[in-house]
Amino acid sequence: MTTAPLLEVRSLVKRFGGLQALDNLSFEVEQGEILGIIGPNGAGKTALINCVTGFYAPNDGQVLLRGENITGLPVHRIGRMGIARTFQNIRLFRRMSVLENVAAVARDWVRHPLRSLLARSPGTIRDQSMAILERMRLAAKADDLAGSLAYGEARRLEIARALATCPRLLFLDEPAAGMNEEETEALIGDIRGIGELVEGVVVVEHDIDLIRTLSTRLVAMNYGRRIAQGSAADVFADPQVIEAYLGRDDA
Amino acid sequence: MLAEQIINGIVLGSMYALVAIGYTLVFGVLDKLNFAHGETFMLGGFVAVAASALGAPLWVAFPCALLICGALGLVVELLSFRKFRSADAQVTAALSSLALGLIFIDLVQKYYGSEPVPLELPLAVRTATLSVAGIEIAQIKLAILAIAVLLMAGLHVLVNHTRVGRNIRAVAESPLAASLLGIHVRLVTQQTFVIASALAGIAGVMLAMRTGYAASDIGFTFGIKALAIMAIGGMGDLRGAMLGGILVGVVEALAVQFGFGKLGEIVVWILMILVLLVRPGGLFSTSSERRA
Amino acid sequence: MIQDHLFFAGINILLAWSVYIILLSGSLSFANGAFMAMGAYAAGVLTVKFGLPLIPALALAAIGTGLAGAVLAAPALRTRGVYLIMVTTGITFCVQVLLENLDYVGGVGGLGGMSGATLWHVYGLVALVGAGLWFLSRSHLQRMLDAIREDEQVAAALGINALYLKILCFGAGAALAALAGGLFAHYMAFIRPEHFGVLVSVYVVLYAVFGGVNNLWGPMLGAVALTLLPELIRGLASWRPLVFGTVIVIMLLVRPDGLLPWRSLTLRGRQR
C-alpha cells in the first residue's frame, strides 16, 4: 500500500544572504507522472533541484520520498535512494568514454565500492549499460570520449547516466536548452520512453512548447514561490503566470 | 625583555606581510598560487649581497632588487601562468611555479653555495640604536619597519587610487567582465606579478640586512610561511595579509620569549589549516563565505 | 653505489605511487613526505626499541600511518585544489616540527640503529604494489574513482560515496608512503627529521607529474627517470635540481599530461 506520494516538497525555504531563492515552496510528484516546472529565469527552479538532491541544505521545510524524510541527507545517500538528476550546464565525466560514463555509476556496484574491486564479471554491467545507451540512441558512440560528443548527444548521455542508477524519480534540468527543433522533437520521444522505466519524471524548463507537450501536470514558479499548478491549459491561463512571463523579458 | 620581543615581532611581521601581500595579490587576480614567490623573495637577499660585493652603497640594493625581482616576476608569469589560465589549471600552475622556484634555488646555490652568505654592513649601521621610552631599539629595525610601512601605504594608494589599481581590482573581481570593459587582462596580470615580485625582492633585501646574511633556503622556510600567512589573512585579501603578517611575527617572537623555540613555528601551520577548514575567507573577514 | 641508486629508485617508485593512489580520487597531497616520516620513525622505533622483526614492524607502521592519514584526510578533504595543497603542506611542516621536538625519537639529532632492508624488500614491494594497482586499474572501483576525479559532485549525486572513497585512497597512499619510509629508514640506518622536509613531498609529487598520472606506469617511469638519469649521465648529477626543475617546467608547457599520458578504457562496447 503506497499512499504517500512519490515526492513531497513541504514549505521549502532557501535563502542566499538576503536573497530568497525558495519561499515556502510546496508541491507533490505523483506516481507515474511527468511533472513540468516552469518559471522565468531566477524563479528558483535550479535551487529547487539542488535542495531536493542535497546539493544545498534548505533553511526550512522538508523533502519526503515516498513519505520518508530525506531533507539534509548527504548527496550520495539521496542519489542511492532513487533520485537522479541531470545538469543545466552539462557535467559529463569528459575524459571517460560514453560507456564508462554510464557504467561508472551502475547501481549494483556504487553501493559496494570495495566488493566491486573483486567482482570479475564486467559483462553484465556492460550489457546493462549498452542497453541504456541504445535507448538513448548513443550505442554507436559507446567507445568515444564523452568530451567529444556533440551538444545534443551530451545532453542525452546525461540522461543515460542518470538512468544507470535505476532511479525512482528523475530530475531533468533544462534538457532541451540549446537544442534545435528537430532535436527537441526527438528528445520529447526519449523522455516519454523513460517514463516507463522510472516512477516519475520532473522536467524543469522555461521552453514552454516542450513542457506543454510533455508534461502531464505543471507547477509554475516565480520568486521562489508556487504561483499556479494543474493542467497545462489551466496554468497558462493563470493571470499570475501570464504576468510572470510577459512582465519580464525571457525566452 | 617583553617589549623588545614585541618590537622584534612587529619588524619580523612586517617582512612576512610584504611577502604575503605578493602571494595574495597574485591569488586575488588569477586565483592561482605562485610557488616561485618565496624564491623571488630569497633572490632579493642575494641582490643585496651582490650589490655590496660590487662596492655599492647600502641603499642601492633596494632599486636593484625592485628592478631585478620585478623582471623575474614577468618571467614567472610567462613560464608558469600564461599558458595555464583556465580555472582547472590551478594545480598545474602551482606545480610549474614550484619547479621554477627549484631552478632559482639551484642557480643561486651554484654561484654562492648552499651555506648562508654574509652581507657586510657598516659597523655604524649595525650598532646604532635609538632610545624610545626607555627601550633601546636598533635603528636598522626601525628603518626596516619604516620602509615596510611606507611600501604598504604606497601599495594601498596604488590599489585604491590609481588606474593600475582600479584595473587590478576589476580583474580580481571578474577577468571576463574586466576584458569586456576593455581592460587588457594580460597586461594587468603582468603588472600584478611585477608589483608582487618587486615587493618580495625588497623584503628579501631587508631580511638580509636584518639578519646579516642571505640564505638560499629561506624561500622554503620564511617564504612558505608567508604563504600560510596569506591563507590566515584570507586568500586574496590585502588587509588580511598585512594583519596576518604582523600577528604571526609577534606570536613567533613571543614563543621564543617564553621558551617554546621552534615549536612556535607549528602555530602558523595549525592556524592556517584551521582557517582553511573553518573560515576560508580568512581570520579577519566579516563573513565566513568562501571567496570564489 | 649502484645498489644505492637502485634502492632509492625503488623507494621513489613507491612514493610516486603513493601520490598516484591519492590522485586516483582527484586529490593532490603534499603530505606524503610526512607520511614517509611517520612510517620511518614508527618502523624504526618498533625494531630498535621493541625488537620487532622488520616485516611486522613495517606492517604495523603502515597500518598506523594509514589510519592516521585517513583521520587527517577526513577534515582536510573538505578543501580541494590549491587549498588542499596548502593544508597538506601544513601537515608536512607540523609533522617535521613535532619530530624535531620529540626527544623519545632523538629530536633534531635523529634516530639510529635500524638495519635489514635490502633491494629484495623494495623491489618485492614494488612488484606487489604494481600488481595491485594493475588489478585495480581493471576493476570497476577504478571507474568510480575516475568519475570522482572528473567531477566529484556529479559522482556523488549519482550515488557514489565520494568522500568515503577519497578518504580510503588517502589512507592507502599514506600507508604506502609509510612502507617506503620504513624501508628507507632500515636502509639508511640513521634518520633525522630533516630527511622528510617539505621538499621530499614536492619531489615525489613532481616525479608522478613528470611521468603522467593517468596510468600506473607514468609515476613509475617518472620516479626511475628522475632518480637514475642524473646519475647515469656524467656531470649531470651536480645539476640535478636545475635539470629537474627545467624538465618539469618544460614538460608542463608542452606535454601537461606527462610522459605517458594515456588512460586506457576499462570497458569497451560490443562492437570492436
GROMACS .gro file of C-alpha atoms in nm, chain B:
model
  292
  252MET     CA    1   6.260   4.197   2.752
  253LEU     CA    2   5.897   4.157   2.653
  254ALA     CA    3   5.863   4.497   2.487
  255GLU     CA    4   6.175   4.437   2.284
  256GLN     CA    5   6.049   4.098   2.170
  257ILE     CA    6   5.720   4.251   2.064
  258ILE     CA    7   5.905   4.508   1.858
  259ASN     CA    8   6.119   4.233   1.707
  260GLY     CA    9   5.799   4.050   1.626
  261ILE     CA   10   5.649   4.353   1.455
  262VAL     CA   11   5.963   4.403   1.247
  263LEU     CA   12   5.966   4.037   1.150
  264GLY     CA   13   5.594   4.051   1.087
  265SER     CA   14   5.625   4.349   0.855
  266MET     CA   15   5.855   4.143   0.633
  267TYR     CA   16   5.616   3.848   0.646
  268ALA     CA   17   5.343   4.088   0.545
  269LEU     CA   18   5.534   4.220   0.244
  270VAL     CA   19   5.588   3.869   0.111
  271ALA     CA   20   5.233   3.757   0.194
  272ILE     CA   21   5.097   4.059   0.006
  273GLY     CA   22   5.267   3.929  -0.307
  274TYR     CA   23   5.103   3.588  -0.273
  275THR     CA   24   4.767   3.746  -0.211
  276LEU     CA   25   4.787   3.996  -0.499
  277VAL     CA   26   4.852   3.717  -0.749
  278PHE     CA   27   4.588   3.494  -0.594
  279GLY     CA   28   4.338   3.776  -0.600
  280VAL     CA   29   4.388   3.845  -0.968
  281LEU     CA   30   4.445   3.494  -1.104
  282ASP     CA   31   4.302   3.262  -0.838
  283LYS     CA   32   4.635   3.080  -0.855
  284LEU     CA   33   4.924   3.023  -0.619
  285ASN     CA   34   5.268   3.143  -0.722
  286PHE     CA   35   5.501   2.897  -0.551
  287ALA     CA   36   5.805   3.070  -0.704
  288HIS     CA   37   5.724   3.380  -0.499
  289GLY     CA   38   5.924   3.265  -0.196
  290GLU     CA   39   6.228   3.219  -0.419
  291THR     CA   40   6.186   3.566  -0.569
  292PHE     CA   41   6.197   3.690  -0.212
  293MET     CA   42   6.509   3.480  -0.148
  294LEU     CA   43   6.679   3.629  -0.454
  295GLY     CA   44   6.621   3.979  -0.315
  296GLY     CA   45   6.867   3.896  -0.038
  297PHE     CA   46   7.129   3.787  -0.288
  298VAL     CA   47   7.080   4.105  -0.489
  299ALA     CA   48   7.181   4.289  -0.172
  300VAL     CA   49   7.485   4.063  -0.131
  301ALA     CA   50   7.587   4.112  -0.493
  302ALA     CA   51   7.543   4.489  -0.474
  303SER     CA   52   7.754   4.519  -0.162
  304ALA     CA   53   8.020   4.290  -0.312
  305LEU     CA   54   8.041   4.533  -0.603
  306GLY     CA   55   8.106   4.810  -0.353
  307ALA     CA   56   7.776   4.987  -0.400
  308PRO     CA   57   7.633   5.182  -0.106
  309LEU     CA   58   7.369   5.008   0.102
  310TRP     CA   59   7.065   5.184  -0.042
  311VAL     CA   60   7.149   5.078  -0.397
  312ALA     CA   61   7.029   4.726  -0.320
  313PHE     CA   62   6.669   4.849  -0.297
  314PRO     CA   63   6.623   4.982  -0.651
  315CYS     CA   64   6.826   4.689  -0.784
  316ALA     CA   65   6.607   4.433  -0.608
  317LEU     CA   66   6.299   4.623  -0.722
  318LEU     CA   67   6.407   4.600  -1.086
  319ILE     CA   68   6.559   4.252  -1.090
  320CYS     CA   69   6.288   4.081  -0.889
  321GLY     CA   70   6.018   4.274  -1.074
  322ALA     CA   71   6.160   4.147  -1.402
  323LEU     CA   72   6.172   3.799  -1.255
  324GLY     CA   73   5.801   3.830  -1.187
  325LEU     CA   74   5.748   3.870  -1.561
  326VAL     CA   75   5.948   3.553  -1.626
  327VAL     CA   76   5.743   3.358  -1.373
  328GLU     CA   77   5.420   3.484  -1.526
  329LEU     CA   78   5.537   3.389  -1.875
  330LEU     CA   79   5.660   3.037  -1.795
  331SER     CA   80   5.425   2.920  -1.525
  332PHE     CA   81   5.099   3.114  -1.561
  333ARG     CA   82   5.050   3.246  -1.914
  334LYS     CA   83   4.954   2.908  -2.054
  335PHE     CA   84   4.757   2.787  -1.752
  336ARG     CA   85   4.473   3.038  -1.744
  337SER     CA   86   4.166   2.821  -1.700
  338ALA     CA   87   4.025   2.750  -1.357
  339ASP     CA   88   4.113   2.381  -1.369
  340ALA     CA   89   4.478   2.463  -1.445
  341GLN     CA   90   4.509   2.592  -1.088
  342VAL     CA   91   4.715   2.296  -0.975
  343THR     CA   92   4.924   2.286  -1.292
  344ALA     CA   93   5.028   2.648  -1.246
  345ALA     CA   94   5.114   2.580  -0.883
  346LEU     CA   95   5.333   2.283  -0.978
  347SER     CA   96   5.501   2.471  -1.261
  348SER     CA   97   5.590   2.769  -1.043
  349LEU     CA   98   5.711   2.529  -0.777
  350ALA     CA   99   5.951   2.370  -1.025
  351LEU     CA  100   6.060   2.716  -1.140
  352GLY     CA  101   6.138   2.800  -0.779
  353LEU     CA  102   6.360   2.491  -0.757
  354ILE     CA  103   6.555   2.625  -1.056
  355PHE     CA  104   6.604   2.962  -0.885
  356ILE     CA  105   6.734   2.794  -0.570
  357ASP     CA  106   6.979   2.579  -0.762
  358LEU     CA  107   7.109   2.870  -0.969
  359VAL     CA  108   7.183   3.064  -0.652
  360GLN     CA  109   7.346   2.761  -0.491
  361LYS     CA  110   7.560   2.704  -0.799
  362TYR     CA  111   7.705   3.051  -0.758
  363TYR     CA  112   7.701   3.112  -0.383
  364GLY     CA  113   7.696   2.759  -0.243
  365SER     CA  114   7.430   2.629  -0.009
  366GLU     CA  115   7.564   2.796   0.306
  367PRO     CA  116   7.432   3.141   0.404
  368VAL     CA  117   7.635   3.426   0.257
  369PRO     CA  118   7.717   3.714   0.495
  370LEU     CA  119   7.609   4.063   0.398
  371GLU     CA  120   7.871   4.315   0.504
  372LEU     CA  121   7.710   4.613   0.674
  373PRO     CA  122   7.899   4.916   0.800
  374LEU     CA  123   7.953   4.895   1.176
  375ALA     CA  124   7.767   5.219   1.231
  376VAL     CA  125   7.457   5.080   1.060
  377ARG     CA  126   7.465   4.763   1.262
  378THR     CA  127   7.512   4.910   1.604
  379ALA     CA  128   7.328   5.240   1.603
  380THR     CA  129   7.036   5.238   1.842
  381LEU     CA  130   6.761   5.472   1.935
  382SER     CA  131   6.614   5.503   2.279
  383VAL     CA  132   6.236   5.511   2.281
  384ALA     CA  133   6.057   5.525   2.616
  385GLY     CA  134   6.349   5.362   2.786
  386ILE     CA  135   6.388   5.079   2.530
  387GLU     CA  136   6.697   5.061   2.315
  388ILE     CA  137   6.596   4.975   1.961
  389ALA     CA  138   6.838   4.911   1.679
  390GLN     CA  139   6.795   5.181   1.419
  391ILE     CA  140   6.809   4.925   1.144
  392LYS     CA  141   6.496   4.760   1.277
  393LEU     CA  142   6.319   5.092   1.281
  394ALA     CA  143   6.437   5.163   0.928
  395ILE     CA  144   6.304   4.828   0.810
  396LEU     CA  145   5.973   4.890   0.980
  397ALA     CA  146   5.953   5.239   0.830
  398ILE     CA  147   6.025   5.114   0.478
  399ALA     CA  148   5.772   4.833   0.515
  400VAL     CA  149   5.503   5.071   0.636
  401LEU     CA  150   5.584   5.312   0.355
  402LEU     CA  151   5.563   5.035   0.096
  403MET     CA  152   5.232   4.910   0.230
  404ALA     CA  153   5.091   5.260   0.235
  405GLY     CA  154   5.216   5.309  -0.119
  406LEU     CA  155   5.053   4.984  -0.225
  407HIS     CA  156   4.729   5.089  -0.061
  408VAL     CA  157   4.730   5.413  -0.262
  409LEU     CA  158   4.826   5.227  -0.579
  410VAL     CA  159   4.548   4.973  -0.547
  411ASN     CA  160   4.276   5.209  -0.433
  412HIS     CA  161   4.351   5.539  -0.603
  413THR     CA  162   4.519   5.478  -0.938
  414ARG     CA  163   4.416   5.346  -1.276
  415VAL     CA  164   4.652   5.050  -1.246
  416GLY     CA  165   4.496   4.963  -0.912
  417ARG     CA  166   4.144   5.005  -1.042
  418ASN     CA  167   4.221   4.765  -1.327
  419ILE     CA  168   4.376   4.515  -1.088
  420ARG     CA  169   4.067   4.525  -0.871
  421ALA     CA  170   3.844   4.487  -1.175
  422VAL     CA  171   4.032   4.178  -1.297
  423ALA     CA  172   4.032   4.033  -0.947
  424GLU     CA  173   3.655   4.077  -0.938
  425SER     CA  174   3.599   3.908  -1.274
  426PRO     CA  175   3.852   3.870  -1.557
  427LEU     CA  176   3.572   3.822  -1.807
  428ALA     CA  177   3.384   4.134  -1.708
  429ALA     CA  178   3.711   4.329  -1.700
  430SER     CA  179   3.802   4.226  -2.052
  431LEU     CA  180   3.453   4.319  -2.170
  432LEU     CA  181   3.515   4.663  -2.024
  433GLY     CA  182   3.820   4.691  -2.245
  434ILE     CA  183   4.077   4.619  -1.975
  435HIS     CA  184   4.387   4.443  -2.107
  436VAL     CA  185   4.379   4.145  -1.871
  437ARG     CA  186   4.722   4.011  -1.964
  438LEU     CA  187   4.884   4.347  -1.905
  439VAL     CA  188   4.714   4.377  -1.567
  440THR     CA  189   4.831   4.027  -1.479
  441GLN     CA  190   5.187   4.121  -1.568
  442GLN     CA  191   5.162   4.439  -1.365
  443THR     CA  192   5.041   4.238  -1.069
  444PHE     CA  193   5.333   3.997  -1.094
  445VAL     CA  194   5.581   4.285  -1.120
  446ILE     CA  195   5.437   4.462  -0.816
  447ALA     CA  196   5.422   4.143  -0.610
  448SER     CA  197   5.772   4.032  -0.705
  449ALA     CA  198   5.928   4.376  -0.654
  450LEU     CA  199   5.781   4.390  -0.303
  451ALA     CA  200   5.919   4.044  -0.231
  452GLY     CA  201   6.261   4.149  -0.360
  453ILE     CA  202   6.268   4.449  -0.128
  454ALA     CA  203   6.155   4.231   0.162
  455GLY     CA  204   6.445   4.000   0.076
  456VAL     CA  205   6.692   4.287   0.094
  457MET     CA  206   6.551   4.392   0.430
  458LEU     CA  207   6.568   4.041   0.576
  459ALA     CA  208   6.931   4.012   0.464
  460MET     CA  209   7.007   4.344   0.635
  461ARG     CA  210   6.824   4.242   0.948
  462THR     CA  211   6.993   3.902   0.985
  463GLY     CA  212   7.326   3.995   0.826
  464TYR     CA  213   7.324   3.722   0.563
  465ALA     CA  214   7.140   3.588   0.260
  466ALA     CA  215   7.042   3.220   0.257
  467SER     CA  216   6.924   3.013  -0.038
  468ASP     CA  217   6.676   2.813   0.169
  469ILE     CA  218   6.466   3.095   0.309
  470GLY     CA  219   6.214   3.054   0.029
  471PHE     CA  220   6.118   2.722   0.184
  472THR     CA  221   6.129   2.844   0.542
  473PHE     CA  222   6.043   3.212   0.565
  474GLY     CA  223   5.883   3.240   0.221
  475ILE     CA  224   5.644   2.950   0.251
  476LYS     CA  225   5.538   3.069   0.593
  477ALA     CA  226   5.422   3.387   0.423
  478LEU     CA  227   5.204   3.163   0.210
  479ALA     CA  228   5.044   3.027   0.525
  480ILE     CA  229   5.002   3.383   0.649
  481MET     CA  230   4.823   3.479   0.333
  482ALA     CA  231   4.576   3.195   0.394
  483ILE     CA  232   4.532   3.305   0.755
  484GLY     CA  233   4.458   3.659   0.641
  485GLY     CA  234   4.228   3.534   0.366
  486MET     CA  235   4.334   3.430   0.016
  487GLY     CA  236   4.331   3.742  -0.199
  488ASP     CA  237   4.276   3.980   0.092
  489LEU     CA  238   4.539   4.259   0.113
  490ARG     CA  239   4.448   4.388   0.456
  491GLY     CA  240   4.439   4.031   0.589
  492ALA     CA  241   4.791   3.964   0.461
  493MET     CA  242   4.922   4.272   0.644
  494LEU     CA  243   4.744   4.197   0.971
  495GLY     CA  244   4.828   3.827   0.946
  496GLY     CA  245   5.196   3.901   0.891
  497ILE     CA  246   5.222   4.122   1.198
  498LEU     CA  247   5.018   3.878   1.409
  499VAL     CA  248   5.236   3.580   1.320
  500GLY     CA  249   5.558   3.781   1.364
  501VAL     CA  250   5.455   3.879   1.716
  502VAL     CA  251   5.332   3.530   1.808
  503GLU     CA  252   5.662   3.379   1.695
  504ALA     CA  253   5.868   3.634   1.882
  505LEU     CA  254   5.666   3.567   2.197
  506ALA     CA  255   5.705   3.189   2.151
  507VAL     CA  256   6.081   3.242   2.154
  508GLN     CA  257   6.050   3.471   2.456
  509PHE     CA  258   5.860   3.211   2.653
  510GLY     CA  259   6.093   2.930   2.561
  511PHE     CA  260   5.887   2.735   2.308
  512GLY     CA  261   6.161   2.777   2.049
  513LYS     CA  262   6.091   2.611   1.717
  514LEU     CA  263   5.764   2.471   1.841
  515GLY     CA  264   5.633   2.822   1.781
  516GLU     CA  265   5.656   2.758   1.407
  517ILE     CA  266   5.386   2.498   1.428
  518VAL     CA  267   5.139   2.764   1.539
  519VAL     CA  268   5.142   2.920   1.192
  520TRP     CA  269   5.063   2.594   1.021
  521ILE     CA  270   4.795   2.483   1.260
  522LEU     CA  271   4.634   2.825   1.239
  523MET     CA  272   4.648   2.808   0.859
  524ILE     CA  273   4.489   2.463   0.847
  525LEU     CA  274   4.214   2.571   1.087
  526VAL     CA  275   4.142   2.885   0.889
  527LEU     CA  276   4.128   2.696   0.559
  528LEU     CA  277   3.892   2.439   0.708
  529VAL     CA  278   3.668   2.652   0.924
  530ARG     CA  279   3.692   3.006   0.794
  531PRO     CA  280   3.814   3.000   0.434
  532GLY     CA  281   3.751   3.373   0.395
  533GLY     CA  282   4.033   3.442   0.640
  534LEU     CA  283   4.068   3.518   1.007
  535PHE     CA  284   3.979   3.884   0.971
  536SER     CA  285   3.693   3.858   0.725
  537THR     CA  286   3.350   3.965   0.833
  538SER     CA  287   3.168   3.686   0.654
  539SER     CA  288   3.262   3.323   0.661
  540GLU     CA  289   3.176   3.264   0.297
  541ARG     CA  290   3.450   3.137   0.074
  542ARG     CA  291   3.586   3.364  -0.195
  543ALA     CA  292   3.511   3.209  -0.531
   0.00000   0.00000   0.00000
